[in-house]
mmCIF file of C-alpha atoms and ligand atoms in Angstrom:
data_model
loop_
_atom_site.group_PDB
_atom_site.id
_atom_site.type_symbol
_atom_site.label_atom_id
_atom_site.label_comp_id
_atom_site.label_asym_id
_atom_site.label_seq_id
_atom_site.Cartn_x
_atom_site.Cartn_y
_atom_site.Cartn_z
ATOM 1 C CA MET A 1 71.091 87.665 77.380
ATOM 2 C CA THR A 2 73.549 88.575 74.608
ATOM 3 C CA GLU A 3 72.148 92.099 74.540
ATOM 4 C CA ARG A 4 72.741 92.413 78.283
ATOM 5 C CA LEU A 5 76.261 91.078 77.847
ATOM 6 C CA ALA A 6 77.151 93.601 75.124
ATOM 7 C CA ARG A 7 75.530 96.520 76.961
ATOM 8 C CA ARG A 8 77.344 95.649 80.159
ATOM 9 C CA ILE A 9 80.770 95.453 78.491
ATOM 10 C CA GLY A 10 80.082 98.767 76.722
ATOM 11 C CA LYS A 11 79.167 100.415 80.019
ATOM 12 C CA LEU A 12 82.189 98.982 81.847
ATOM 13 C CA LEU A 13 84.485 100.272 79.096
ATOM 14 C CA SER A 14 82.959 103.745 79.125
ATOM 15 C CA ASP A 15 83.019 103.890 82.950
ATOM 16 C CA SER A 16 86.712 103.065 82.960
ATOM 17 C CA SER A 17 87.562 105.970 80.671
ATOM 18 C CA SER A 18 88.586 109.344 82.079
ATOM 19 C CA GLU A 19 86.893 111.027 79.120
ATOM 20 C CA GLU A 20 83.172 111.554 78.580
ATOM 21 C CA ILE A 21 82.096 108.781 76.224
ATOM 22 C CA SER A 22 78.630 108.417 74.765
ATOM 23 C CA VAL A 23 77.351 104.853 74.514
ATOM 24 C CA GLU A 24 74.945 103.835 71.775
ATOM 25 C CA CYS A 25 73.401 100.381 71.481
ATOM 26 C CA CYS A 26 71.849 98.871 68.410
ATOM 27 C CA ASP A 27 70.144 95.612 67.618
ATOM 28 C CA LEU A 28 71.703 94.045 64.522
ATOM 29 C CA LEU A 29 68.487 92.268 63.550
ATOM 30 C CA ARG A 30 65.982 95.052 64.187
ATOM 31 C CA ASP A 31 67.637 98.444 63.731
ATOM 32 C CA ASP A 32 68.349 100.280 60.500
ATOM 33 C CA LEU A 33 72.131 100.195 60.329
ATOM 34 C CA SER A 34 72.497 102.291 57.171
ATOM 35 C CA GLY A 35 73.033 105.588 59.006
ATOM 36 C CA MET A 36 75.553 104.192 61.430
ATOM 37 C CA THR A 37 78.969 105.845 61.392
ATOM 38 C CA ILE A 38 81.921 103.971 62.726
ATOM 39 C CA ASP A 39 85.359 105.574 62.612
ATOM 40 C CA ASP A 40 88.679 105.259 64.382
ATOM 41 C CA GLU A 41 87.279 107.248 67.324
ATOM 42 C CA THR A 42 84.638 104.568 67.922
ATOM 43 C CA ILE A 43 85.042 101.559 70.179
ATOM 44 C CA VAL A 44 82.707 98.797 69.061
ATOM 45 C CA VAL A 45 81.419 95.915 71.179
ATOM 46 C CA ILE A 46 79.893 93.146 69.056
ATOM 47 C CA GLY A 47 77.842 90.592 70.988
ATOM 48 C CA MET A 48 76.430 87.396 69.495
ATOM 49 C CA PRO A 49 74.891 84.214 70.919
ATOM 50 C CA VAL A 50 76.295 80.725 70.361
ATOM 51 C CA TYR A 51 73.920 78.341 68.619
ATOM 52 C CA VAL A 52 75.299 74.844 68.036
ATOM 53 C CA GLY A 53 78.857 76.073 68.458
ATOM 54 C CA LYS A 54 78.449 78.788 65.811
ATOM 55 C CA ILE A 55 77.125 82.289 65.476
ATOM 56 C CA PRO A 56 73.670 82.494 63.855
ATOM 57 C CA LEU A 57 73.517 83.202 60.145
ATOM 58 C CA PRO A 58 71.065 86.175 60.374
ATOM 59 C CA ALA A 59 73.508 87.895 62.744
ATOM 60 C CA ILE A 60 76.360 87.307 60.294
ATOM 61 C CA GLU A 61 74.294 88.674 57.404
ATOM 62 C CA ALA A 62 73.411 91.754 59.456
ATOM 63 C CA ILE A 63 76.947 92.576 60.523
ATOM 64 C CA GLU A 64 78.147 92.181 56.958
ATOM 65 C CA GLN A 65 76.215 95.394 56.166
ATOM 66 C CA ILE A 66 78.651 97.353 58.332
ATOM 67 C CA SER A 67 82.192 98.477 57.661
ATOM 68 C CA GLY A 68 84.539 98.479 60.648
ATOM 69 C CA ASN A 69 86.676 101.365 59.345
ATOM 70 C CA GLY A 70 89.541 100.436 61.640
ATOM 71 C CA ALA A 71 87.552 100.947 64.883
ATOM 72 C CA MET A 72 88.906 99.204 67.969
ATOM 73 C CA THR A 73 86.531 96.338 68.592
ATOM 74 C CA VAL A 74 85.637 93.818 71.249
ATOM 75 C CA ALA A 75 83.992 90.529 70.207
ATOM 76 C CA ALA A 76 81.851 88.780 72.812
ATOM 77 C CA VAL A 77 79.730 85.657 72.573
ATOM 78 C CA SER A 78 77.298 84.330 75.167
ATOM 79 C CA TYR A 79 76.977 80.585 75.611
ATOM 80 C CA GLY A 80 75.032 78.233 77.807
ATOM 81 C CA GLY A 81 77.820 76.166 79.332
ATOM 82 C CA ARG A 82 78.110 73.351 76.838
ATOM 83 C CA SER A 83 80.745 74.580 74.429
ATOM 84 C CA TYR A 84 81.183 77.708 72.376
ATOM 85 C CA GLY A 85 82.757 75.653 69.596
ATOM 86 C CA ASN A 86 84.108 77.833 66.802
ATOM 87 C CA ALA A 87 81.751 80.750 67.478
ATOM 88 C CA LEU A 88 84.322 83.141 68.934
ATOM 89 C CA PHE A 89 86.837 82.382 66.191
ATOM 90 C CA GLU A 90 84.083 82.866 63.605
ATOM 91 C CA LEU A 91 83.044 86.242 65.022
ATOM 92 C CA LYS A 92 86.661 87.411 65.285
ATOM 93 C CA THR A 93 87.413 86.372 61.674
ATOM 94 C CA ILE A 94 84.279 87.973 60.230
ATOM 95 C CA ALA A 95 84.810 91.192 62.202
ATOM 96 C CA GLU A 96 88.431 91.480 61.066
ATOM 97 C CA ASP A 97 87.456 90.833 57.446
ATOM 98 C CA LEU A 98 84.988 93.734 57.743
ATOM 99 C CA GLY A 99 87.723 96.109 58.882
ATOM 100 C CA PHE A 100 87.129 96.046 62.642
ATOM 101 C CA LYS A 101 90.413 96.140 64.606
ATOM 102 C CA LEU A 102 90.050 93.486 67.295
ATOM 103 C CA VAL A 103 91.498 94.324 70.721
ATOM 104 C CA GLY A 104 89.793 91.585 72.752
ATOM 105 C CA ALA A 105 87.518 88.574 72.419
ATOM 106 C CA GLY A 106 85.606 86.657 75.050
ATOM 107 C CA ALA A 107 83.112 83.819 75.453
ATOM 108 C CA PHE A 108 80.914 84.419 78.494
ATOM 109 C CA LEU A 109 78.933 81.835 80.312
ATOM 110 C CA ILE A 110 75.229 82.326 80.862
ATOM 111 C CA SER A 111 74.206 80.245 83.819
ATOM 112 C CA TYR A 112 70.711 78.809 83.839
ATOM 113 C CA MET A 113 71.343 76.859 87.007
ATOM 114 C CA ALA A 114 69.558 77.949 90.150
ATOM 115 C CA ILE A 115 71.715 80.218 92.256
ATOM 116 C CA ARG A 116 71.471 78.891 95.791
ATOM 117 C CA GLY A 117 69.705 81.275 98.140
ATOM 118 C CA SER A 118 68.795 83.766 95.429
ATOM 119 C CA SER A 119 65.218 84.882 95.036
ATOM 120 C CA ASN A 120 65.976 85.250 91.300
ATOM 121 C CA SER A 121 67.125 81.680 91.132
ATOM 122 C CA MET A 122 65.069 80.869 88.052
ATOM 123 C CA ASN A 123 66.593 83.735 86.063
ATOM 124 C CA PRO A 124 69.660 83.143 83.946
ATOM 125 C CA SER A 125 72.694 84.997 85.196
ATOM 126 C CA LEU A 126 75.725 86.515 83.529
ATOM 127 C CA ASP A 127 79.293 85.811 84.599
ATOM 128 C CA LEU A 128 79.818 89.336 85.921
ATOM 129 C CA ASP A 129 83.244 88.656 87.471
ATOM 130 C CA SER A 130 84.763 87.536 84.174
ATOM 131 C CA MET A 131 83.082 90.359 82.315
ATOM 132 C CA GLY A 132 84.563 92.835 84.799
ATOM 133 C CA ASP A 133 88.085 91.357 84.506
ATOM 134 C CA PHE A 134 87.840 91.276 80.722
ATOM 135 C CA SER A 135 86.572 94.858 80.438
ATOM 136 C CA ARG A 136 89.351 96.155 82.720
ATOM 137 C CA ALA A 137 91.995 94.327 80.676
ATOM 138 C CA VAL A 138 90.545 95.615 77.388
ATOM 139 C CA SER A 139 90.334 99.143 78.743
ATOM 140 C CA ASP A 140 94.024 99.033 79.794
ATOM 141 C CA LYS A 141 94.949 97.713 76.362
ATOM 142 C CA ILE A 142 93.000 100.473 74.597
ATOM 143 C CA LYS A 143 94.716 103.098 76.772
ATOM 144 C CA ARG A 144 98.137 101.586 76.005
ATOM 145 C CA LEU A 145 97.435 101.512 72.265
ATOM 146 C CA SER A 146 96.005 105.036 72.221
ATOM 147 C CA GLY A 147 99.006 106.368 74.139
ATOM 148 C CA THR A 148 101.633 104.537 72.129
ATOM 149 C CA GLU A 149 104.006 106.713 70.137
ATOM 150 C CA ILE A 150 104.717 104.148 67.461
ATOM 151 C CA GLU A 151 102.073 104.548 64.796
ATOM 152 C CA GLU A 152 102.438 100.976 63.528
ATOM 153 C CA PHE A 153 101.462 99.430 66.897
ATOM 154 C CA ARG A 154 98.576 101.849 67.324
ATOM 155 C CA MET A 155 97.186 101.064 63.901
ATOM 156 C CA LYS A 156 97.901 97.333 63.955
ATOM 157 C CA PRO A 157 97.898 95.830 67.455
ATOM 158 C CA ALA A 158 99.206 92.292 67.922
ATOM 159 C CA PRO A 159 96.560 89.801 66.756
ATOM 160 C CA VAL A 160 94.110 88.449 69.333
ATOM 161 C CA GLU A 161 94.769 84.702 69.465
ATOM 162 C CA VAL A 162 91.518 82.719 69.410
ATOM 163 C CA ASN A 163 91.631 79.065 68.395
ATOM 164 C CA GLY A 164 89.131 77.593 65.965
ATOM 165 C CA ARG A 165 88.227 77.220 62.330
ATOM 166 C CA MET A 166 85.482 78.594 60.153
ATOM 167 C CA PRO A 167 82.377 76.350 60.226
ATOM 168 C CA VAL A 168 81.490 74.492 57.062
ATOM 169 C CA HIS A 169 77.693 74.524 57.559
ATOM 170 C CA LYS A 170 75.565 77.527 58.345
ATOM 171 C CA ILE A 171 73.222 76.228 60.987
ATOM 172 C CA SER A 172 70.224 78.436 60.289
ATOM 173 C CA ARG A 173 70.003 77.011 56.757
ATOM 174 C CA LEU A 174 69.385 73.536 58.181
ATOM 175 C CA SER A 175 65.904 72.179 58.880
ATOM 176 C CA PRO A 176 64.890 72.059 62.583
ATOM 177 C CA ARG A 177 65.329 68.271 62.583
ATOM 178 C CA ALA A 178 68.802 68.543 61.047
ATOM 179 C CA ALA A 179 69.665 71.297 63.546
ATOM 180 C CA GLU A 180 68.618 69.046 66.421
ATOM 181 C CA ILE A 181 70.820 66.241 65.124
ATOM 182 C CA ALA A 182 73.681 68.699 64.563
ATOM 183 C CA GLN A 183 73.315 69.909 68.172
ATOM 184 C CA LYS A 184 73.475 66.341 69.522
ATOM 185 C CA VAL A 185 76.519 65.487 67.431
ATOM 186 C CA PHE A 186 78.148 68.764 68.411
ATOM 187 C CA GLU A 187 77.584 68.101 72.110
ATOM 188 C CA ARG A 188 79.006 64.609 71.797
ATOM 189 C CA ILE A 189 82.198 65.663 70.039
ATOM 190 C CA SER A 190 82.930 68.966 71.751
ATOM 191 C CA LEU A 191 85.024 69.664 74.766
ATOM 192 C CA VAL A 192 82.707 71.068 77.436
ATOM 193 C CA ARG A 193 83.809 74.405 78.824
ATOM 194 C CA ARG A 194 82.016 75.522 81.951
ATOM 195 C CA SER A 195 83.690 78.850 82.460
ATOM 196 C CA SER A 196 84.076 82.083 80.583
ATOM 197 C CA GLU A 197 87.264 82.582 78.606
ATOM 198 C CA TRP A 198 88.749 85.700 77.121
ATOM 199 C CA PHE A 199 91.713 86.681 75.000
ATOM 200 C CA LEU A 200 93.587 89.927 74.321
HETATM 201 C C1 FMN B 1 69.191 76.633 69.286
HETATM 202 C C2 FMN B 1 70.159 76.865 70.418
HETATM 203 C C3 FMN B 1 71.436 76.315 70.323
HETATM 204 C C4 FMN B 1 72.357 76.516 71.366
HETATM 205 N N1 FMN B 1 73.609 75.983 71.242
HETATM 206 C C5 FMN B 1 74.492 76.124 72.255
HETATM 207 C C6 FMN B 1 75.790 75.532 72.162
HETATM 208 O O1 FMN B 1 76.183 74.948 71.175
HETATM 209 N N2 FMN B 1 76.635 75.691 73.212
HETATM 210 C C7 FMN B 1 76.263 76.353 74.350
HETATM 211 O O2 FMN B 1 77.066 76.397 75.275
HETATM 212 N N3 FMN B 1 75.053 76.953 74.454
HETATM 213 C C8 FMN B 1 74.167 76.859 73.437
HETATM 214 N N4 FMN B 1 72.936 77.446 73.527
HETATM 215 C C9 FMN B 1 72.665 78.366 74.638
HETATM 216 C C10 FMN B 1 72.903 79.803 74.183
HETATM 217 O O3 FMN B 1 74.193 79.980 73.656
HETATM 218 C C11 FMN B 1 72.749 80.797 75.332
HETATM 219 O O4 FMN B 1 71.507 80.575 75.951
HETATM 220 C C12 FMN B 1 72.865 82.225 74.861
HETATM 221 O O5 FMN B 1 73.004 83.040 75.986
HETATM 222 C C13 FMN B 1 71.645 82.664 74.058
HETATM 223 O O6 FMN B 1 71.698 84.059 73.839
HETATM 224 P P1 FMN B 1 70.347 84.917 73.694
HETATM 225 O O7 FMN B 1 69.643 84.828 75.044
HETATM 226 O O8 FMN B 1 70.811 86.299 73.382
HETATM 227 O O9 FMN B 1 69.577 84.268 72.584
HETATM 228 C C14 FMN B 1 71.997 77.268 72.515
HETATM 229 C C15 FMN B 1 70.708 77.825 72.584
HETATM 230 C C16 FMN B 1 69.808 77.624 71.553
HETATM 231 C C17 FMN B 1 68.434 78.244 71.669
#
């Protein structure tokens, strides 16, 4: 579902541009990222799933192979309607440390509940309305930044405010039993969010 989320945001952003933009997708865990060039002409959409309120360690290790080179970047996490915990903050912080210039961040709900009357009711569905609103807002922001005459604002947009803290434990280094316990504790202590949220 995260792949669909990232692809969709990428397509919405390219559709909203008046210029011809080529869209390339890559899988952080499967593709060879060594030949990838990212520069200040690139707009990057990074999608990651939320596992136990965090982003998975293999995804972090993969993205750490890439340098952001100042490219305008959108961070998006998909989550299953319990809580996205610190995952969005974590992704934003890691991306910024790698030199990506964040212009928007969003946590998008994946609904596994049956959609009444739909023949696809057993399929998970993406929150398309929020994704559409978010992509339009990001696109407007990118146009404003690109058109701005003051170099400082173009190079260093106001920080995207996402609340959270960096997790202490990396969940994929825990045993399955410990992960299960961590998930239960996490669910008990976290504030449930049942809608998508995004920040510019
Ligand atoms: C091991 C595991 C842990 C998960 N933890 C959370 C969680 O903490 N909060 C939440 O809302 N959803 C959680 N989910 C649901 C996923 O975030 C959601 O299904 C997401 O869309 C998965 O992306 P993917 O289909 O690309 O793997 C979890 C799913 C799995 C498999």
